[in-house]
XYZ file of C-alpha atoms in Angstrom:
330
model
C -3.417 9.902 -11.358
C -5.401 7.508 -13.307
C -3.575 4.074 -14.270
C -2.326 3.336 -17.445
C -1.835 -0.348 -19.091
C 1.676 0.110 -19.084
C 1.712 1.109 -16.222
C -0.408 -2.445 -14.591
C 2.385 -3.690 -17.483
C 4.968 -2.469 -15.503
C 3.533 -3.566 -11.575
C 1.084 -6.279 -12.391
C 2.552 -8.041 -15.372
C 0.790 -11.258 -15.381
C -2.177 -9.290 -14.571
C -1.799 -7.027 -17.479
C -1.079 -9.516 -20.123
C -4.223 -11.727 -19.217
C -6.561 -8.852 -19.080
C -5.263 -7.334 -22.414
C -5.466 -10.674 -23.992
C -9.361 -10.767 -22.591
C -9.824 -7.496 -23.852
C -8.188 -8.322 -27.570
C -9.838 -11.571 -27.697
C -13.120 -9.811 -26.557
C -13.561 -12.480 -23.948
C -14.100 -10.821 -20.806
C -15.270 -12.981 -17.562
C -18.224 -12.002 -16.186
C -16.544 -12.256 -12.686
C -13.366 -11.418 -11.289
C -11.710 -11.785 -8.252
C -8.550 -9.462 -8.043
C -6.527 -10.893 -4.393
C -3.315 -9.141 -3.388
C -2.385 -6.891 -0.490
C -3.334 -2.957 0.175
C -1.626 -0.973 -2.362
C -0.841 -3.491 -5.000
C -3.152 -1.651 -7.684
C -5.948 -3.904 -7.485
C -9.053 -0.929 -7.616
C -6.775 0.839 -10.134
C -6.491 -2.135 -12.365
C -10.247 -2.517 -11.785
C -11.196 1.241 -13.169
C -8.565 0.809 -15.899
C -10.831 -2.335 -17.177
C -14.103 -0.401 -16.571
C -12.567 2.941 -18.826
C -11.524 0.136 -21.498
C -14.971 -1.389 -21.941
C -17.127 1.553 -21.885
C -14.215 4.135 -23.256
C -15.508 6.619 -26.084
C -12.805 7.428 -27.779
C -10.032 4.280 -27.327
C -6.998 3.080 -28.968
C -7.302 -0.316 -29.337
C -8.056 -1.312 -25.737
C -6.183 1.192 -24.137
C -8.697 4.063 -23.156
C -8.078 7.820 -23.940
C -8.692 9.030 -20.071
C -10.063 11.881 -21.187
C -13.800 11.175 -22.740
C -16.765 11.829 -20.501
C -17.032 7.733 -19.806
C -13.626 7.812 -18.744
C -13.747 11.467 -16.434
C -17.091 9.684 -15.073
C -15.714 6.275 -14.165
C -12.711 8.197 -12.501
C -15.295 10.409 -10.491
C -17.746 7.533 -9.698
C -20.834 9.005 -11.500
C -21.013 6.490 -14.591
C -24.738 5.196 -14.721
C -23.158 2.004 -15.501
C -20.498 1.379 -13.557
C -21.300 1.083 -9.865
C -18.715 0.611 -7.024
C -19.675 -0.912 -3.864
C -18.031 -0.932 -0.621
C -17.964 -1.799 3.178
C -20.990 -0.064 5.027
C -20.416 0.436 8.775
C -17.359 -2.370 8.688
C -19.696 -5.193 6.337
C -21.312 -5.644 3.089
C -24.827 -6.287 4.053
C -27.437 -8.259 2.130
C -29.064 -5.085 1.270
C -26.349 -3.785 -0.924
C -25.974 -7.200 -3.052
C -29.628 -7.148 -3.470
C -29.270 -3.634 -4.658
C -27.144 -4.427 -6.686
C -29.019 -7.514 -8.094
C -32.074 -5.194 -9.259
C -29.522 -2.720 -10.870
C -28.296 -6.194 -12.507
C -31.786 -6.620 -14.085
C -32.187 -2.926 -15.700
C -30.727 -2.399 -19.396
C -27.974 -0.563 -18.822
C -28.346 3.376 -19.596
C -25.998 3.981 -22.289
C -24.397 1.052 -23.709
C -24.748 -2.967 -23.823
C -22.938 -3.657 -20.768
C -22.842 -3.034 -17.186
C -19.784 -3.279 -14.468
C -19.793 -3.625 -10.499
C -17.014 -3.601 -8.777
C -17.031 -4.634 -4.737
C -14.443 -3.318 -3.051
C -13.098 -5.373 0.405
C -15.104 -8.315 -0.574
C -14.171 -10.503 2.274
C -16.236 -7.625 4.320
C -19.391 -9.475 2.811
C -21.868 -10.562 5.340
C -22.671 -14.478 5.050
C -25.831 -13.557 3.589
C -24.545 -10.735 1.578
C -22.275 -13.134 -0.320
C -25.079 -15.856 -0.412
C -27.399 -13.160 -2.245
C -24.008 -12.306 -4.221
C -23.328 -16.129 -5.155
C -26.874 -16.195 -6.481
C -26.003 -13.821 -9.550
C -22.769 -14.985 -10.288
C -24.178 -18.595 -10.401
C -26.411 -16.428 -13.474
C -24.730 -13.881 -14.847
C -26.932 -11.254 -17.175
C -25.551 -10.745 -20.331
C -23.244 -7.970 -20.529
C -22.318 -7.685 -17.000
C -18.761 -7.448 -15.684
C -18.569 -7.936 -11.941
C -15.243 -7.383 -10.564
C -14.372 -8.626 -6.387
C -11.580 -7.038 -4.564
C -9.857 -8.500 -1.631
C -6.938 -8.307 0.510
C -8.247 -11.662 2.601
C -9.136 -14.427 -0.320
C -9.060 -16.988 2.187
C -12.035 -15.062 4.014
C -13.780 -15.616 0.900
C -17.019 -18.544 0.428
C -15.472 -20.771 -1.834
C -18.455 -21.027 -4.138
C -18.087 -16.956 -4.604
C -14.337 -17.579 -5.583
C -14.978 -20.591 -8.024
C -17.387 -18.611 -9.791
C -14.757 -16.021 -10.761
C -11.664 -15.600 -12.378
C -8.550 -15.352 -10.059
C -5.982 -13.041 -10.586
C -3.597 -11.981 -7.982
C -1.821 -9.186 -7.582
C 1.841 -9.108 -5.999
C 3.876 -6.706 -3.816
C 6.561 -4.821 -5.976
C 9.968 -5.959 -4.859
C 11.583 -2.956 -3.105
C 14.221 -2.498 -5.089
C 11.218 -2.767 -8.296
C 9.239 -0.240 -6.386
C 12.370 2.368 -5.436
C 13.038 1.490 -9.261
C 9.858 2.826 -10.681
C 9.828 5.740 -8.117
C 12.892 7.655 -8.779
C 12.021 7.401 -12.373
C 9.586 10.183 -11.390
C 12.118 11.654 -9.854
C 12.377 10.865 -6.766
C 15.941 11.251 -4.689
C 17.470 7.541 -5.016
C 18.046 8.203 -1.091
C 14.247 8.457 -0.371
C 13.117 6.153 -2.700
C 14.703 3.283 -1.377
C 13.096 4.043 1.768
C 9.896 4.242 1.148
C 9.829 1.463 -0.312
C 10.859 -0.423 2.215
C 7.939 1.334 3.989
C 5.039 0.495 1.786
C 4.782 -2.012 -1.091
C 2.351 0.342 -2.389
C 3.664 2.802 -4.894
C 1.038 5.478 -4.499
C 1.850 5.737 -0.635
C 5.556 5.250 -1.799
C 4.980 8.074 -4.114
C 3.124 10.372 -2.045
C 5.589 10.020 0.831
C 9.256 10.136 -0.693
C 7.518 13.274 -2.234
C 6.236 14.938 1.103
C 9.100 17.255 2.906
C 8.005 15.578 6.139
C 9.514 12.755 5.319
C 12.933 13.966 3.965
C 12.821 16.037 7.175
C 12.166 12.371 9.533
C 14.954 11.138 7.770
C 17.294 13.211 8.626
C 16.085 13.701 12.613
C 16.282 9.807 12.707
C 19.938 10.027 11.963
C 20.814 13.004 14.188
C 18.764 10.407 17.092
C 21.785 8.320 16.341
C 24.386 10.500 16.804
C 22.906 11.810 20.214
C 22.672 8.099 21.805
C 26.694 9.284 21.865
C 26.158 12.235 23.614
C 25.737 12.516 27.546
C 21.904 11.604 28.862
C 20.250 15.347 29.637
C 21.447 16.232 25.992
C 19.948 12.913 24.382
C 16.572 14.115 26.146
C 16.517 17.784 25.354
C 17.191 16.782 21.782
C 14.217 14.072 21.802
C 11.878 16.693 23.685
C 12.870 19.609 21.146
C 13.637 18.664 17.919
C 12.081 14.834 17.329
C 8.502 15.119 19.453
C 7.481 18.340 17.396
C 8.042 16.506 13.977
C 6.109 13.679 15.390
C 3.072 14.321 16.577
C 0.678 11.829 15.851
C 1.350 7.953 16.334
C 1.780 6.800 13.334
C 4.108 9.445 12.379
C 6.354 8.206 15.327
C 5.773 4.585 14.268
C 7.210 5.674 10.812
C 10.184 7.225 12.361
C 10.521 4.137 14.673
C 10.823 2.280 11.329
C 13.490 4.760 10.212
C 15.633 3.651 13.172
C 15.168 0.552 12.909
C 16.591 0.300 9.546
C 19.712 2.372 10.946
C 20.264 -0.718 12.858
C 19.828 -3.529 10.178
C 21.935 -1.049 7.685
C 24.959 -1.802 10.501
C 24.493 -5.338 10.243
C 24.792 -5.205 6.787
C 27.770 -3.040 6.516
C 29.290 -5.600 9.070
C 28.748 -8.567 7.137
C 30.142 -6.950 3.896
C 26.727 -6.376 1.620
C 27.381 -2.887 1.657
C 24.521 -2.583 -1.436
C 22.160 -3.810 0.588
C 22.183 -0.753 3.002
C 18.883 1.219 2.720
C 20.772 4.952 3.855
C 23.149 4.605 1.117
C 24.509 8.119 0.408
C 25.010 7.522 4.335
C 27.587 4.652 4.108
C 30.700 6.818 5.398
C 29.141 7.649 8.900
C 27.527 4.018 8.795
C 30.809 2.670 8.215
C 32.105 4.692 11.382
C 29.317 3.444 13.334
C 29.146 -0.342 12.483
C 33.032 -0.222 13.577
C 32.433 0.930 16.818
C 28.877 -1.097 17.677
C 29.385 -4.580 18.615
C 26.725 -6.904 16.616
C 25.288 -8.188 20.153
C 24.531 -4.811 20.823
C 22.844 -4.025 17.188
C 20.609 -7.240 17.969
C 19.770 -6.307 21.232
C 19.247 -2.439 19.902
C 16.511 -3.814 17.228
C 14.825 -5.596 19.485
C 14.211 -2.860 21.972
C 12.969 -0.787 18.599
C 10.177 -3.557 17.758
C 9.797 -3.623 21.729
C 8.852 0.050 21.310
C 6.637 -0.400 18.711
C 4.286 -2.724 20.013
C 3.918 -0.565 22.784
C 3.120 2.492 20.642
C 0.426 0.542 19.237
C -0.638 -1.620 21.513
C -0.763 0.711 24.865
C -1.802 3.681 26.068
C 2.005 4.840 27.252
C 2.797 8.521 26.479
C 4.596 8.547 23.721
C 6.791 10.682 25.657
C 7.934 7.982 28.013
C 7.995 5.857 25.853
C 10.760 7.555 23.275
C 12.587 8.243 26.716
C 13.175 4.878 27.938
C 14.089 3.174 24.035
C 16.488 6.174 23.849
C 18.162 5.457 27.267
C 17.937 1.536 26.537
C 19.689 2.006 23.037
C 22.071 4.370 25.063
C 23.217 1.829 27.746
């Protein structure tokens, strides 16, 4: 779904107001350099900039999202807006020199043109040489636009020629906030977004039945470290391995458990709002009682053990679930 400005309003705030003001003011940079982690909104914020400039049908800056210039930008078929990005793991020379002779044509349908260059950092030393060269002399009517998740990878000649602007992780609480305003269980929510600072992925998985279904297997895990060994390891085997397949599926759930652990601590030091499985607090309460806070330490640590290992090693995951259930048993 294509962002909004009250919606950057909303995540980005200082972002938003200095861009609007830009846009009001009609003093746009010819470079920007838009820093922040994956998922922060920084591509979004750069397509909502590109529909405001060359928008057909706007209200005031804000662009209709529904005009041709808009439906192209969103698509990636705008003769004047042109995204590049990382080709075979780099951004080689070629593609900034590209770019430079697309610099030097009159743009197709309007007085202005827009790159954006996604992963920035990803630049080749000569690629961001041949890069520096044009923002050292911008054409008129050109909006470049540099996204990066590593700014300090960045020459610092590319980064002095733009304008900054970073953009900041959504507080949890912000993020679980904004996500059960589109109606997303308060239970899930929280969750994911403790799992992602990035509200699409948020989104996307408190949405997705998998998830809702991990949640609940994670829990049931619990409850069988109580049980005797043979059915702890049936129950792994048969219900948790088919519902996580792949990896990063089982580093997710890993994740899940984990929390479990630091929801005990917690509920042991009194900050019951600060539990993440709160429509959960009656069997947490039951279990915090009866799990001495040595043992919750210990238990985490065997969890992050675990995950390294996942990702890390070539260990079946198989084994590997085994031995952290039998550790977190004992």
């Amino acid at each position: 779904m294509a962002m909004r400005w009250e919606q950057l309003a909303k995540r980005q705030p200082v972002v938003a107001k200095m861009l609007q003001s830009g846009l009001e003011k009609g003093r746009i940079s010819h470079a920007y350099l838009f820093e922040g982690q994956r998922g922060t909104g920084k591509k979004a914020a750069s397509l909502l900039l590109a529909k405001s400039l060359f928008c057909l049908s706007p209200s005031g800056i804000a662009p209709c999202l529904e005009c041709r210039n808009c439906r192209r930008i969103d698509s990636g078929n705008h003769p004047d807006v042109r995204l590049i990005s990382p080709d075979g793991g780099s951004i080689k020379k070629e593609q900034i020199e590209w770019l430079q002779q697309e610099f030097t044509k009159t743009a197709v349908e309007s007085d202005k043109k827009m790159y954006i260059v996604e992963h920035a950092d990803q630049m080749t030393t000569s690629a961001a040489n041949s890069l520096l060269k044009f923002l050292e002399e911008p054409y008129p009517g050109t909006v470049a636009v540099l996204l990066t998740e590593q700014y300090h990878r960045l020459l610092r000649t590319v980064v002095s020629r733009c304008q900054v602007f970073s953009f900041r992780p959504l507080p949890p609480t912000e993020l679980a906030g904004q996500l059960v305003e589109e109606r997303v269980p308060p239970a899930l929510a929280l969750l994911a977004a403790h799992l992602t600072n990035s509200y699409d992925e948020a989104l996307a998985l408190s949405q997705d039945r998998w998830f809702a279904e991990a949640r609940t297997l994670v829990l049931q895990l619990y409850e069988m470290l109580g049980k005797p060994a043979l059915q702890l390891l049936f129950f792994i085997h048969d219900r948790l391995f088919p519902h996580f397949p792949e990896k990063y599926q089982l580093d997710l759930g890993l994740d899940l458990l984990l929390y479990i652990y630091r929801d005990l601590l917690h509920i042991q030091a009194g900050r019951m709002d600060s539990a993440l499985y709160q429509d959960e607090l009656d069997r947490l309460q039951r279990w915090a009682l009866s799990c001495p806070q040595r043992r919750i330490l210990d238990s985490m640590d065997a969890i992050l053990q675990a995950k390294a290992r996942l990702n890390t090693t070539n260990m079946s995951t198989a084994l590997l679930m085994e031995q952290l259930a039998l550790q977190l048993k004992r």
